[in-house]
XYZ file of C-alpha atoms in Angstrom:
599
model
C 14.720 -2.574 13.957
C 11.824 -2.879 10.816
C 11.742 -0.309 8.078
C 10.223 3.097 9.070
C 7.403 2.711 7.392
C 6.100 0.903 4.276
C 7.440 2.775 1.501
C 4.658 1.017 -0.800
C 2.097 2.611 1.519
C 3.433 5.879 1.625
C 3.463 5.760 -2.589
C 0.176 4.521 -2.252
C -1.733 7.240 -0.128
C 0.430 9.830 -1.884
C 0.030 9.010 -5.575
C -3.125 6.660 -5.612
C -5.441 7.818 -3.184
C -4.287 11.645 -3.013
C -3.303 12.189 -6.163
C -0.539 14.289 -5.292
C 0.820 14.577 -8.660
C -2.115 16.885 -9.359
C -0.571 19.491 -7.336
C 1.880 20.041 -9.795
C -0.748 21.469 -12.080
C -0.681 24.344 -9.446
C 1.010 27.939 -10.312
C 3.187 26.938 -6.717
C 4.739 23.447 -7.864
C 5.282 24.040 -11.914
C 9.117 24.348 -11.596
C 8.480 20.641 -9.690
C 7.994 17.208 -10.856
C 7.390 14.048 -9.139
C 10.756 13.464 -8.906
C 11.585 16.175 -6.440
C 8.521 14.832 -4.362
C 10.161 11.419 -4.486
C 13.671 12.364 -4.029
C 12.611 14.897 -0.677
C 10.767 11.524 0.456
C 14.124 9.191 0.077
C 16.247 12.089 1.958
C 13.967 11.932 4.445
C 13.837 8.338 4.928
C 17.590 8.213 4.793
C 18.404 11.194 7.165
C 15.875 9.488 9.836
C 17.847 6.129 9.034
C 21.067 7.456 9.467
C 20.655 10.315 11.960
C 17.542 9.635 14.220
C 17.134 6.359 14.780
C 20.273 4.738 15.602
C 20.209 6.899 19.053
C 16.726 6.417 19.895
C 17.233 4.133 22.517
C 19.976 6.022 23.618
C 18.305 9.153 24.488
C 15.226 7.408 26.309
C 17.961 6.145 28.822
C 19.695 9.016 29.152
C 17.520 12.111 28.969
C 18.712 15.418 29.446
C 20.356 17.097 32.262
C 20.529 20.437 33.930
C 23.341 21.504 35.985
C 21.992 24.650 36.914
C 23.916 26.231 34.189
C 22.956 24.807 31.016
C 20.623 21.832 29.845
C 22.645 18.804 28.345
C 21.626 16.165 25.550
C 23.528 13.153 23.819
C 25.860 14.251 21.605
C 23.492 12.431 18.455
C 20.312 14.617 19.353
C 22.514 17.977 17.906
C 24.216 15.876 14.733
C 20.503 14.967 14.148
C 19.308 18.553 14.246
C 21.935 19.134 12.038
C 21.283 16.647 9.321
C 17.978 18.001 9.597
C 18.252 21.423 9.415
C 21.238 21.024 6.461
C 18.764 18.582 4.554
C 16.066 22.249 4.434
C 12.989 20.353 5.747
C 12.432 23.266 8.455
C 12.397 25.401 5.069
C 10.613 23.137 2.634
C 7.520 24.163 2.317
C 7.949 28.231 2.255
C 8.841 29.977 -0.793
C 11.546 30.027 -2.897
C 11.892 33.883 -1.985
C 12.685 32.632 1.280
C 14.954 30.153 0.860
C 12.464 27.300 1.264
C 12.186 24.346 -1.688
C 8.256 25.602 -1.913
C 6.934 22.022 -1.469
C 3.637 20.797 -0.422
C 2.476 20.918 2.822
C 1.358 16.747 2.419
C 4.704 16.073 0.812
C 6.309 17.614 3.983
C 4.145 15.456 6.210
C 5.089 12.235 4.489
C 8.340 13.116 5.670
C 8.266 13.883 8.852
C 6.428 10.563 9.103
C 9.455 8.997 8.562
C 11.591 11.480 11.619
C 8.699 10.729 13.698
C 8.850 6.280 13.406
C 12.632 6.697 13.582
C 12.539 9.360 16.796
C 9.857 10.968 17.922
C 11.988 12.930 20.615
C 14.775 14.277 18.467
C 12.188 14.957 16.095
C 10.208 17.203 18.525
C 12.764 19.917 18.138
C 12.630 20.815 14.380
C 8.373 20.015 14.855
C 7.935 22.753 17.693
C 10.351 25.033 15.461
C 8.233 24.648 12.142
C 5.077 25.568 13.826
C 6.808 28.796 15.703
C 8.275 29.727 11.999
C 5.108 29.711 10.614
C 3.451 31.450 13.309
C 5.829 33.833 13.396
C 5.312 34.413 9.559
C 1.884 34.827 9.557
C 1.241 37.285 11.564
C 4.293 38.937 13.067
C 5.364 42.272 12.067
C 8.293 42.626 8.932
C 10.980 43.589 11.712
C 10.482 40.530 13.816
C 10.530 38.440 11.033
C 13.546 39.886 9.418
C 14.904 39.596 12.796
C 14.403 36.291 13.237
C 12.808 33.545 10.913
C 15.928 33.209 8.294
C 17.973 31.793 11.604
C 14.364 29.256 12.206
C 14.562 28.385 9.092
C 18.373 27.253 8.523
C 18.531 26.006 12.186
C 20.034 28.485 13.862
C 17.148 29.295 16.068
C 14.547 26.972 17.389
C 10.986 27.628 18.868
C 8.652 26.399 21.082
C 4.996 27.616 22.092
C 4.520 28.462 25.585
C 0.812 28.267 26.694
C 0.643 26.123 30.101
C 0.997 27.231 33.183
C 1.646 25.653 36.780
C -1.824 26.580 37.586
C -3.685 26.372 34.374
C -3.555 23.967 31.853
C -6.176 23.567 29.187
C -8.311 26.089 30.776
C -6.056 29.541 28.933
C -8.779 32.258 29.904
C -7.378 31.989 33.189
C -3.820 32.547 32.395
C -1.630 34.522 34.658
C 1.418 35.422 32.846
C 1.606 39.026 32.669
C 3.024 41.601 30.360
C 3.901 45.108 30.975
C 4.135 47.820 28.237
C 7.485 49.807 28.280
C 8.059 53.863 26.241
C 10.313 51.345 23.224
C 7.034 49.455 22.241
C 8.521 46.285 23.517
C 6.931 44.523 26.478
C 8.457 42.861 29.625
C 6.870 39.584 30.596
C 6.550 38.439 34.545
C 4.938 34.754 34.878
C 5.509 31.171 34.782
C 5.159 28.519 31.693
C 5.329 24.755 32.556
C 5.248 21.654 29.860
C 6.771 23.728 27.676
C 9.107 20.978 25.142
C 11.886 22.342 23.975
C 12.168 25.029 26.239
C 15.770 25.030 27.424
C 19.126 23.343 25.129
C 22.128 23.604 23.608
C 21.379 22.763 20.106
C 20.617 25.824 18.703
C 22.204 29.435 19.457
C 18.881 30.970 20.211
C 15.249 30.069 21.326
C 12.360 31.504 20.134
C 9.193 31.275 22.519
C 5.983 32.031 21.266
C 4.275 33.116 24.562
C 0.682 33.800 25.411
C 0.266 36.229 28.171
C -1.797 39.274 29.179
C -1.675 42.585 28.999
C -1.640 44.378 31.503
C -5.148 46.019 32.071
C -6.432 43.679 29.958
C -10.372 41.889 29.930
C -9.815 38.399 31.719
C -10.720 35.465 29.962
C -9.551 34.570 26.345
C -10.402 37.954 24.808
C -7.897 39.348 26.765
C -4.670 37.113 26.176
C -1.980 38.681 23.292
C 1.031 36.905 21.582
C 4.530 37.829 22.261
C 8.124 36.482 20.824
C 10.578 36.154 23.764
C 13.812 34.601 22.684
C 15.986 33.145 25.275
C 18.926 35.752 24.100
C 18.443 39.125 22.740
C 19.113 39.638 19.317
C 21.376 42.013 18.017
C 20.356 44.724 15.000
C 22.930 43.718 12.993
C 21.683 40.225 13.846
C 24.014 38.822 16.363
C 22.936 36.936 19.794
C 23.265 39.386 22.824
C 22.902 39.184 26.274
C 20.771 36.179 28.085
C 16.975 37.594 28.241
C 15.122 36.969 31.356
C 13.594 33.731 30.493
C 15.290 31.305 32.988
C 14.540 27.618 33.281
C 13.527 26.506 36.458
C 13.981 22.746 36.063
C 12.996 19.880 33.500
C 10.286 17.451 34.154
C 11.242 13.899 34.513
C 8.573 11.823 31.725
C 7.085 8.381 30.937
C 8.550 8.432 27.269
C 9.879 11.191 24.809
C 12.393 11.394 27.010
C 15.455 13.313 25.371
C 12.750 16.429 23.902
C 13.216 18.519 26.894
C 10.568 19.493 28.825
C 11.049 22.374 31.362
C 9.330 25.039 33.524
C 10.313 28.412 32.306
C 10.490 31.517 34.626
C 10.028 34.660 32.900
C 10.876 38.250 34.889
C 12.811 37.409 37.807
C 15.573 40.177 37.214
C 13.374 42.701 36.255
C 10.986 41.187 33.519
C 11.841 39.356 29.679
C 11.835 41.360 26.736
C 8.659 40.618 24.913
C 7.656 41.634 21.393
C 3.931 42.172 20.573
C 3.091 39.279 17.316
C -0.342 40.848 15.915
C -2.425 42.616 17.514
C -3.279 43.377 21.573
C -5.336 40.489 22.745
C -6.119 38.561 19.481
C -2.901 36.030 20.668
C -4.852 32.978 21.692
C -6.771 33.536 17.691
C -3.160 33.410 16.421
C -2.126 30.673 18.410
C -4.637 28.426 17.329
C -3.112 28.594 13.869
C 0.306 26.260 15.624
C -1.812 24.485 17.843
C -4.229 23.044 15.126
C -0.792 22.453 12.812
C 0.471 20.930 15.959
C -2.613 18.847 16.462
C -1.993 17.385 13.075
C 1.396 17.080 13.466
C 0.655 14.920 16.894
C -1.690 12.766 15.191
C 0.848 12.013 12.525
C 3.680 11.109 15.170
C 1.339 9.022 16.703
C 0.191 7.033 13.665
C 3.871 7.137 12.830
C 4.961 4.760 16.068
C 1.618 2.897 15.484
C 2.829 1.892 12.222
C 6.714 0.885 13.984
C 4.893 -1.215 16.463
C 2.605 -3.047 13.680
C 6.448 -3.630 11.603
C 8.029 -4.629 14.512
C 5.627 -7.023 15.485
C 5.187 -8.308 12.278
C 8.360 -9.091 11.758
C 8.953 -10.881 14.842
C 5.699 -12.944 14.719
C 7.213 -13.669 10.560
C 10.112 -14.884 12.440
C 8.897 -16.538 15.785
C 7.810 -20.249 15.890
C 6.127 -21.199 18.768
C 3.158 -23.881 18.946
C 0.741 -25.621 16.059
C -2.458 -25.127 14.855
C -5.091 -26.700 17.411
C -5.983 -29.170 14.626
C -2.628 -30.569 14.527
C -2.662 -33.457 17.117
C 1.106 -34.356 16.554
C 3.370 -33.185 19.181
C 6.700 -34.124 16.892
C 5.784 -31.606 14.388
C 7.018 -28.595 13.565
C 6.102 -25.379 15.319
C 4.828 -23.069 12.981
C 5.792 -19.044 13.447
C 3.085 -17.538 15.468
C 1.694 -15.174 12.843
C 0.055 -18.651 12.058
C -2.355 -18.273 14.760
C -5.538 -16.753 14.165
C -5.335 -14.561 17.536
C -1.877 -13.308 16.363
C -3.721 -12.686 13.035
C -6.047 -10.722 14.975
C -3.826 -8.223 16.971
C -1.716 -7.775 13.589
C -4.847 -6.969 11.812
C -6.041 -4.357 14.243
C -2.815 -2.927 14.342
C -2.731 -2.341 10.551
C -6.157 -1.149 10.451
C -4.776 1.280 13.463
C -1.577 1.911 11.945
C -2.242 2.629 7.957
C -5.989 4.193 9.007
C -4.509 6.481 11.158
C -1.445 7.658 8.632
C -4.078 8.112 5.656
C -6.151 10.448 7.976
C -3.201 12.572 8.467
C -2.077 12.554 5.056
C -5.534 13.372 4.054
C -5.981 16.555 6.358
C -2.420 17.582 5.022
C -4.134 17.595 1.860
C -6.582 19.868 2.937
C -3.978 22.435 4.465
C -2.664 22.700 0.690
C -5.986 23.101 -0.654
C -6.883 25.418 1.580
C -3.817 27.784 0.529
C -3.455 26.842 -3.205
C -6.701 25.200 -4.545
C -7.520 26.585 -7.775
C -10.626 29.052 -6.451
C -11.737 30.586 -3.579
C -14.706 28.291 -3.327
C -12.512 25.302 -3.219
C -10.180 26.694 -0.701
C -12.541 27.687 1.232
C -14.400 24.041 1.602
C -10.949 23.143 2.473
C -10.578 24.821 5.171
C -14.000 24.555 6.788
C -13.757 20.492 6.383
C -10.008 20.472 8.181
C -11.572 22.758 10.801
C -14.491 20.063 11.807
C -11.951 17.059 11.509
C -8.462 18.537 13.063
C -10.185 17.260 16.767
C -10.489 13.491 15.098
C -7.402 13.440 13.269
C -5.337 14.768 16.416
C -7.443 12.013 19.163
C -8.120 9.257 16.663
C -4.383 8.191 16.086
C -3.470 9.942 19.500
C -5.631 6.699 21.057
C -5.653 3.775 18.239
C -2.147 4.697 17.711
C -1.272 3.262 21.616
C -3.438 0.847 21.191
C -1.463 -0.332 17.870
C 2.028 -0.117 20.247
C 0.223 -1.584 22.788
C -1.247 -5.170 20.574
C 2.533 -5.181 19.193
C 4.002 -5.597 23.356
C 0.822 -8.614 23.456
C 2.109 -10.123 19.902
C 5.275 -10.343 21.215
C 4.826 -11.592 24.605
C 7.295 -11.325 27.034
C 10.139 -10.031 24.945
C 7.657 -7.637 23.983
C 7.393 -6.460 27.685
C 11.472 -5.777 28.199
C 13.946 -3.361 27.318
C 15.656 -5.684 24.323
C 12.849 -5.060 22.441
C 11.934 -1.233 20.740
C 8.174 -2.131 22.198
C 7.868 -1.012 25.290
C 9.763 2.622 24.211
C 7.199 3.087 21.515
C 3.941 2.208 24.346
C 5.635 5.169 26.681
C 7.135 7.528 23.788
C 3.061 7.223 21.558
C 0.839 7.380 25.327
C 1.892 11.537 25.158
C -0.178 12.123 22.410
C -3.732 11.408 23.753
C -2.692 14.211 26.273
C -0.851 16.796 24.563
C -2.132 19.274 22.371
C -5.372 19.282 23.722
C -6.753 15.801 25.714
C -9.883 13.734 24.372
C -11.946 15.462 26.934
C -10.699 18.676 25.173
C -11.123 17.908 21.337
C -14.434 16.619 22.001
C -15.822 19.674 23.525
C -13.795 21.448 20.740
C -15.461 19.074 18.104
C -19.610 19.475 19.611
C -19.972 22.772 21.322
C -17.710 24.664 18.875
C -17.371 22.735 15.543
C -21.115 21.813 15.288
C -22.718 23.674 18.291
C -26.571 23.555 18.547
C -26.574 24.251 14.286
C -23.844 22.554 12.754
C -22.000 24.035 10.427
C -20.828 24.119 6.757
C -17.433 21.626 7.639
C -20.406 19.161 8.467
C -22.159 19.604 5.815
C -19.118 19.235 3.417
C -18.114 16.470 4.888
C -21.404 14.935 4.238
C -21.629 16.117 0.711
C -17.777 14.545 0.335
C -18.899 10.875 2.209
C -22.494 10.269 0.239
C -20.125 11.250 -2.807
C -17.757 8.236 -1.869
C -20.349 5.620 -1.453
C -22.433 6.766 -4.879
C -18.613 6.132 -6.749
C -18.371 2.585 -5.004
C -21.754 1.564 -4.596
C -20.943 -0.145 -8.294
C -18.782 -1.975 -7.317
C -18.336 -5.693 -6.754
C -16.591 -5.949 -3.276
C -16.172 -2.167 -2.258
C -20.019 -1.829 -2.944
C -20.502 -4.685 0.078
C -19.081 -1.743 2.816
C -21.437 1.364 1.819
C -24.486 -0.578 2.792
C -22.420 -0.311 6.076
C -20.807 2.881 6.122
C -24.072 4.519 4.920
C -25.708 2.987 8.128
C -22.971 4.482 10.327
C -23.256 8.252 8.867
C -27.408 7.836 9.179
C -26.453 7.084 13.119
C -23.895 10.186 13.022
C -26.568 12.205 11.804
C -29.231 11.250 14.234
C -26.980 11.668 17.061
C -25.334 14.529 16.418
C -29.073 16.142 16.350
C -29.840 15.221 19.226
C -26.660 16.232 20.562
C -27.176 19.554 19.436
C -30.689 19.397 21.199
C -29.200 18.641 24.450
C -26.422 21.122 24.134
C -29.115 23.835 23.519
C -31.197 22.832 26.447
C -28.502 22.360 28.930
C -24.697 22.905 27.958
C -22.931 21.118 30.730
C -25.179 17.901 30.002
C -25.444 18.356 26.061
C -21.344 18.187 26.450
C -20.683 15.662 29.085
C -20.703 12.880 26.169
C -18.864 14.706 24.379
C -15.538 12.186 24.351
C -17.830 9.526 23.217
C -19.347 11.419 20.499
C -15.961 12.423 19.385
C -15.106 8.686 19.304
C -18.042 7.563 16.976
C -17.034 10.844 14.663
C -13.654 9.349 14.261
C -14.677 6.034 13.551
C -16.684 6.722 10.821
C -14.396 9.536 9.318
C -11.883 6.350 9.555
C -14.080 3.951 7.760
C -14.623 6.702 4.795
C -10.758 6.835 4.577
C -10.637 2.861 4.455
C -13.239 3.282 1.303
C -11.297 4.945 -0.455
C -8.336 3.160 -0.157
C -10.340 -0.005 -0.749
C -11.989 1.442 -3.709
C -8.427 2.338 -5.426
C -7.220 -1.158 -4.651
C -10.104 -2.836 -6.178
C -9.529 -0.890 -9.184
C -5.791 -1.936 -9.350
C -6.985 -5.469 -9.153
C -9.291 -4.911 -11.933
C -6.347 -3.639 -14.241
C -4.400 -6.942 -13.490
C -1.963 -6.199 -10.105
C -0.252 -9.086 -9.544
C 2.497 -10.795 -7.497
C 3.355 -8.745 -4.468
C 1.116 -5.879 -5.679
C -1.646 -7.800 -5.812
C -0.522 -9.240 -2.216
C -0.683 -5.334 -1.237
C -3.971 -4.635 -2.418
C -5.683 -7.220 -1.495
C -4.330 -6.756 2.283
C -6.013 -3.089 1.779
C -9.587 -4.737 0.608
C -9.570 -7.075 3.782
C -8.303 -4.819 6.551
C -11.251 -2.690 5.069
C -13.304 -5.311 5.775
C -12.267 -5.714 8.843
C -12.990 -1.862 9.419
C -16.212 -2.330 8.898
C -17.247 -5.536 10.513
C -15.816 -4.609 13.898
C -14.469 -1.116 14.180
C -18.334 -0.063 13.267
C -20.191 -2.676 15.313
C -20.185 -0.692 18.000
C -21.369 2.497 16.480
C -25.409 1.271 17.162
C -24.776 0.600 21.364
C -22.882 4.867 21.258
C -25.370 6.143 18.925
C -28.714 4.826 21.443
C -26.658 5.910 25.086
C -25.974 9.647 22.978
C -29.800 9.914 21.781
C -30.769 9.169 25.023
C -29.302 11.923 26.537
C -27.325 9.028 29.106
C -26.635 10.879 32.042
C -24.261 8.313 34.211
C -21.364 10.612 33.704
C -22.754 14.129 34.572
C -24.799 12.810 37.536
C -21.990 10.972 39.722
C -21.003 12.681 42.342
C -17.679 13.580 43.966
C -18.344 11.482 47.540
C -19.662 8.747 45.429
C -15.666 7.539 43.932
């Protein structure tokens, strides 16, 4: 198996591009130093080493059972959770107060990078339970969270977020899972959840499900759906588990890939309905919820880019390794075969993937950046940007390394051929484990609408504009400079296109909705290519610089690898940016106007 990741490219994004160390200027990190960011990034790396990935494999061929009893995993998934949970990452990043390490939230990202390359399944667990936890803290009453986030927090407890139904997927107005109010202020739930990861094991003494259901009597549609913490066990008041709450689990789903997270159909009220507790208030639950879906869309992009960046090591390494043919101007049969990453269309599907792969991790890193600013920035007005900018991009960074990400596994199968096709090889795991993530968490189809009718909608809004302001700032630093001042001519080019479309867009969506959105996938694409291309700036514009101070040997290797997949960013990844932006203008209509008889 390759490393995890590049460790000199996690450095990189954190300390060169980000700046991370800046954050220790912040009230939050003064009792922290660099070090502590360092070491939590080495016990990451090491736990993921050690714990995670040796049983990868394992797990994908033989995922869980349920005997109608109880739900069964390899025996590594729980010593994983374990290391995990021991090591404090589902704690890191809340306050010392609350037994957390009080990091920052892009130094806990950088790690879970690491869980998510070595096991994206196992990893799933203590994911899911960090976005319930924080849920959960934010806006659930003292008592519930007395009751119940110090046991998600030192692993006692997991969590999950239950929002699908058999019937309904992306479409939550239409929800059908009911809740009933009893005399105690508690509620009892009746309904069905499907999808739901995590939803039934033995690796924790208690489950926490964040569920979305309705009131009873309450307005259909989204205003009407309300939050409620159903555990799969009652909890005690002097804290211990209790009976088995009526949450039952119907049966796990059989998948493509992440094969040893769970994923079941949950039941909920057959004996006489599951204890529910009100989080918030009455129907405000699906407002709440978008607070873990949008981590979680984050979070998916990151696993994604993650096992994009595996499949670029992997094939890397084997191409390094592989000799097979010559160059086609070497007319000598009795020569030497030269290792295929040699030949320029190896060259080519390792260079995509590393545009892919590193492109993809930046973005993440970068919207983890503006989580933190967004809670500890120095002023409101600052915090504030923050958030409106990671509010426009969370749709690109969730789809943009949800798709290149595949298509990175995807090139590594092709570089390796037909090893690259069977089981001997970690290739074809990492294709079926990454092709979730377009899907879950909200679909293409989903974040695009998200990005143009709600992001933008027929005005815009001021994420736009800030990200605007925060590109044309970008290409003014670099337009100065001798290679890095080649790629705004062409990056400048792409956001004039953005700008045009996305007018027109807005035209169209004002005129006619259903036709103004029916591009919308395709607009989201273009978005995301040019958000890319500003990240690839900027780390081209920091390796220039290192250059010009005198890198040299490997480092100079490094950087100059950044200032060429840059390159090759902008030469091909924006080429097609002129054929979108004319077919969006024009208001194309070849999606919205085929008809159902027609297929």
């Amino acid at each position: 198996m390759a490393t995890l990741l590049n460790d000199r490219d996690l450095q990189f994004q954190l300390y060169e591009v980000l700046n991370t160390d800046a954050l220790l200027e912040r009230p939050r990190y003064a009792d922290h130093d660099r070090g502590t960011f360092d070491a939590t990034l080495n016990t990451a790396r090491d736990i993921a080493a050690q714990y995670f990935a040796p049983h990868n494999q394992k797990g994908d061929a033989n995922e869980p059972t349920f005997d109608g009893e109880k739900v069964s995993l390899i025996p590594e998934t729980q010593t994983a959770w374990n290391a995990f949970a021991e090591a404090g990452f589902l704690a890191s990043h809340h306050d010392f107060d609350d037994g957390g390490s009080q990091l920052p939230e892009v130094v806990l990202r950088a790690s879970m990078a690491y869980f998510n390359a070595a096991n994206v399944s196992s990893t799933a667990y203590s994911f899911l339970t960090i976005g319930a936890a924080n849920l959960l803290k934010s806006f659930g009453s003292d008592e519930l969270k007395d009751k119940y986030l110090p046991a998600m927090l030192d692993g006692r407890y997991s969590g999950t977020m239950a929002l699908t139904e058999p019937g309904q997927g992306s479409a939550l107005g239409d929800l059908k899972t009911l809740a009933r109010p009893t005399d105690d202020g508690s509620y009892r739930l009746f309904g069905n959840k499907m999808f739901i990861s995590g939803g039934d094991h033995e690796l924790t003494d208690n489950i926490v499900h964040m569920v979305l259901a309705r009131i009873e009597g309450a307005p259909a549609g989204v205003r009407g759906i309300s939050l409620f913490l159903v555990s799969k066990f009652h909890v005690n008041d002097d804290g211990s588990r209790g009976d088995r709450n009526d949450v039952a689990l119907a049966g796990l789903l059989h998948k493509m890939g992440y094969r040893n997270t769970t994923s079941t159909v949950l039941n909920f009220g057959e004996k006489g309905g599951a204890v529910g507790y009100l989080v918030g208030e009455p129907h405000k639950g699906l407002g709440y919820m978008f607070q873990m879906m949008n981590e979680a869309r984050i979070g998916v992009g990151l696993g994604a880019a993650a096992m994009g960046y595996q499949s670029y090591l992997e094939a890397l390494d084997y191409a390094r390794d592989r000799p097979q043919g010559r160059p086609v101007s070497n007319k000598h049969p009795e020569s030497p075969q030269v290792n295929i990453v040699e030949h320029a269309d190896v060259r080519r599907m390792l260079l995509m993937q590393k545009a892919y792969a590193e492109g993809s991790l930046a973005l993440c890193l970068y919207a983890s950046t503006l989580v933190e600013d967004a809670n500890t920035a120095d002023n409101d007005s600052e915090r504030k940007a923050a958030a409106e900018l990671l509010d426009l991009i969370t749709p690109m960074v969730k789809t943009w390394p949800s798709k290149y990400g595949v298509i990175a596994s995807d090139l590594g199968i092709q570089v390796l051929g037909g090893a690259g096709y069977t089981r001997e090889y970690p290739l074809e795991q990492l294709y079926r484990d990454n092709r979730l993530n377009p899907i879950h968490e909200g679909t293409e189809g989903i974040q695009g609408i998200d990005l143009l009718g709600r992001k933008l909608g027929p005005k815009g809004g001021d994420g736009y504009a800030e990200f605007q302001r925060r590109i044309h700032a970008t290409l003014e630093d670099a337009a100065d400079m001798e290679t890095c001042g080649h790629f705004v001519h062409q990056l400048r080019e792409a956001l004039v296109l953005l700008v045009g479309v996305t007018a027109d867009l807005q035209q169209q969506l004002a005129n006619d909705p259903d036709h103004g959105l029916s591009n919308a996938t395709m607009y989201l694409d273009m978005f995301g290519r040019i958000l890319v291309g500003w990240i690839w700036l900027k780390q081209a514009m920091v390796a220039e610089q290192a250059l010009a101070d005198g890198a040299s040997g490997t480092e100079e290797a490094f950087y100059r690898g950044k200032i060429h997949t840059a390159r090759y960013f902008m030469d091909w990844e924006l080429a097609p940016l002129e054929g979108y932006a004319r077919l969006l203008s024009a208001g194309n209509r070849d999606n919205i106007d085929m008809e159902n008889d027609w297929f």
